[in-house]
């Protein structure tokens, strides 16, 4: 039972942190910041909260990738020999990388929103009436990405569960080439 227990645990816990942190930020942090009395405080507070989360999320991504590599190394023969495991591994890697890119770009947009916070807003990702085109564009994109990120994270979790199911003896036996 000890083979990949640590790597699998880190893999699943870091994916859970990505999912839960992103969802909580989009719902809880942005929702709470939208209740600030001053319009300029709404984007500033939300941005501060997301920036406090960023180092944890970055560490989770790094640990997730390290765990992925450890799991792939341990399962390299199965990836090469069991039907569809190699393709699913490539697919899961692509989804993870795409999700990481979306998360990174959301951080870039968040910094842009933070710099323009003085213009005020209805909410963290909802532009105010007098907001510049630059702020409106960044907030609209950020809103879409903040909802896409938990989707990517959930997708990675589901694909990880699929990989686990593929390791059941009956599935390994069926899939050996």
Coordinates of C-alpha atoms in Angstrom, one line a residue:
X1 CA 0.0 0.0 0.0
X2 CA 2.9 2.4 0.5
X3 CA 4.1 2.5 -3.2
X4 CA 2.7 5.8 -4.3
X5 CA 0.6 6.7 -1.3
X6 CA 2.5 9.9 -0.6
X7 CA 2.5 11.0 -4.3
X8 CA -1.2 10.1 -4.8
X9 CA -2.1 12.0 -1.6
X10 CA -0.2 15.1 -2.6
X11 CA -1.7 14.9 -6.1
X12 CA -5.2 14.7 -4.9
X13 CA -4.8 17.2 -2.1
X14 CA -3.2 19.8 -4.3
X15 CA -5.9 19.4 -7.0
X16 CA -8.5 19.8 -4.2
X17 CA -6.8 23.0 -3.0
X18 CA -6.9 24.3 -6.6
X19 CA -10.6 23.5 -6.9
X20 CA -11.7 24.6 -3.5
X21 CA -9.6 27.7 -3.3
X22 CA -10.7 28.9 -6.7
X23 CA -14.4 28.2 -6.0
X24 CA -14.2 29.9 -2.6
X25 CA -12.5 32.9 -4.1
X26 CA -15.0 33.3 -6.9
X27 CA -18.0 32.9 -4.5
X28 CA -16.9 33.9 -1.1
X29 CA -14.0 36.4 -1.5
X30 CA -15.5 38.2 -4.5
X31 CA -19.0 38.1 -2.9
X32 CA -17.7 39.6 0.4
X33 CA -15.6 42.2 -1.3
X34 CA -18.7 43.3 -3.3
X35 CA -20.3 44.3 -0.1
X36 CA -17.7 46.9 0.8
X37 CA -19.2 50.4 1.1
X38 CA -16.6 52.2 -1.1
X39 CA -16.6 51.1 -4.8
X40 CA -12.8 51.4 -4.9
X41 CA -12.5 49.1 -1.9
X42 CA -14.4 46.3 -3.7
X43 CA -11.7 45.5 -6.3
X44 CA -8.8 46.4 -3.9
X45 CA -10.0 44.0 -1.2
X46 CA -10.7 41.2 -3.6
X47 CA -7.3 41.6 -5.3
X48 CA -5.6 41.6 -1.9
X49 CA -7.3 38.3 -1.0
X50 CA -6.4 36.7 -4.3
X51 CA -2.8 37.8 -3.9
X52 CA -2.6 36.3 -0.4
X53 CA -3.9 33.0 -1.9
X54 CA -1.5 33.1 -4.9
X55 CA 1.6 31.7 -3.1
X56 CA -0.3 28.8 -1.7
X57 CA -1.8 28.0 -5.1
X58 CA 1.6 28.3 -6.7
X59 CA 3.1 25.9 -4.2
X60 CA 0.1 23.5 -4.7
X61 CA 0.8 23.5 -8.5
X62 CA 4.4 22.8 -8.0
X63 CA 3.7 19.9 -5.6
X64 CA 1.0 18.6 -7.9
X65 CA 3.4 18.5 -10.8
X66 CA 6.0 16.8 -8.7
X67 CA 3.5 14.2 -7.6
X68 CA 2.3 13.7 -11.2
X69 CA 5.9 13.0 -12.2
X70 CA 6.4 10.5 -9.3
X71 CA 3.1 8.7 -10.2
X72 CA 4.0 8.6 -13.9
X73 CA 7.5 7.2 -13.1
X74 CA 6.1 4.5 -10.9
X75 CA 3.5 3.6 -13.6
X76 CA 5.7 4.0 -16.7
X77 CA 5.3 0.4 -17.8
X78 CA 1.5 0.5 -17.3
X79 CA 1.3 3.8 -19.2
X80 CA 3.2 2.2 -22.1
X81 CA 1.5 -1.2 -22.1
X82 CA -2.1 -0.8 -20.8
X83 CA -4.6 0.2 -23.5
X84 CA -5.6 3.9 -23.4
X85 CA -3.6 4.7 -20.2
X86 CA -0.9 6.6 -22.2
X87 CA -3.5 8.6 -24.2
X88 CA -5.4 9.4 -21.0
X89 CA -2.1 10.5 -19.3
X90 CA -1.4 12.9 -22.2
X91 CA -5.0 14.1 -22.1
X92 CA -4.9 14.7 -18.3
X93 CA -1.5 16.5 -18.7
X94 CA -3.0 18.8 -21.4
X95 CA -6.0 19.6 -19.2
X96 CA -3.7 20.4 -16.2
X97 CA -1.4 22.6 -18.3
X98 CA -4.4 24.4 -19.8
X99 CA -5.9 25.0 -16.4
X100 CA -2.6 26.2 -15.0
X101 CA -2.3 28.7 -18.0
X102 CA -5.9 29.9 -17.3
X103 CA -5.0 30.3 -13.6
X104 CA -1.8 32.2 -14.4
X105 CA -3.6 34.5 -16.9
X106 CA -6.3 35.2 -14.3
X107 CA -3.5 36.3 -11.9
X108 CA -2.2 38.7 -14.6
X109 CA -5.7 40.1 -15.1
X110 CA -6.1 40.4 -11.3
X111 CA -3.0 42.5 -11.1
X112 CA -4.4 44.7 -13.8
X113 CA -7.7 45.1 -12.0
X114 CA -5.8 45.9 -8.8
X115 CA -3.9 48.7 -10.5
X116 CA -7.2 50.2 -11.7
X117 CA -9.0 49.7 -8.4
X118 CA -9.2 53.4 -7.8
X119 CA -11.8 53.7 -10.5
X120 CA -14.3 51.7 -8.3
X121 CA -16.6 48.9 -9.3
X122 CA -19.8 47.2 -8.5
X123 CA -17.9 44.1 -7.5
X124 CA -14.6 42.4 -7.9
X125 CA -15.4 41.3 -11.4
X126 CA -18.4 43.6 -12.1
X127 CA -17.4 47.0 -13.6
X128 CA -18.8 50.2 -12.2
X129 CA -20.7 52.7 -14.4
X130 CA -17.8 55.0 -15.0
X131 CA -15.1 52.3 -15.3
X132 CA -12.6 52.7 -18.1
X133 CA -12.6 50.3 -21.1
X134 CA -9.4 48.8 -19.7
X135 CA -10.9 48.0 -16.3
X136 CA -14.2 46.7 -17.8
X137 CA -12.3 44.4 -20.2
X138 CA -10.1 43.0 -17.5
X139 CA -13.0 42.4 -15.1
X140 CA -15.2 40.7 -17.7
X141 CA -12.3 38.4 -18.7
X142 CA -11.4 37.8 -15.0
X143 CA -15.0 36.9 -14.2
X144 CA -15.1 34.2 -17.0
X145 CA -11.7 32.8 -16.0
X146 CA -12.6 32.7 -12.3
X147 CA -15.5 30.3 -13.2
X148 CA -13.4 28.4 -15.7
X149 CA -10.6 27.6 -13.2
X150 CA -12.7 25.4 -10.9
X151 CA -14.0 23.6 -14.0
X152 CA -10.4 22.8 -15.0
X153 CA -9.6 21.7 -11.5
X154 CA -12.6 19.4 -11.2
X155 CA -11.8 18.0 -14.6
X156 CA -8.3 17.1 -13.4
X157 CA -9.8 15.5 -10.3
X158 CA -12.2 13.4 -12.4
X159 CA -9.4 12.3 -14.7
X160 CA -7.3 11.3 -11.7
X161 CA -10.2 9.2 -10.5
X162 CA -10.4 7.6 -13.9
X163 CA -6.7 6.8 -13.7
X164 CA -7.3 5.1 -10.4
X165 CA -10.1 3.1 -11.8
X166 CA -7.9 2.0 -14.6
X167 CA -5.6 0.4 -12.0
X168 CA -8.2 -2.0 -10.8
X169 CA -6.9 -5.5 -11.6
X170 CA -9.8 -6.4 -13.9
X171 CA -9.2 -3.2 -15.9
X172 CA -5.4 -3.7 -16.0
X173 CA -6.0 -7.3 -17.2
X174 CA -8.5 -6.2 -19.8
X175 CA -6.3 -3.4 -21.1
X176 CA -2.9 -5.1 -21.4
X177 CA -1.6 -5.3 -25.0

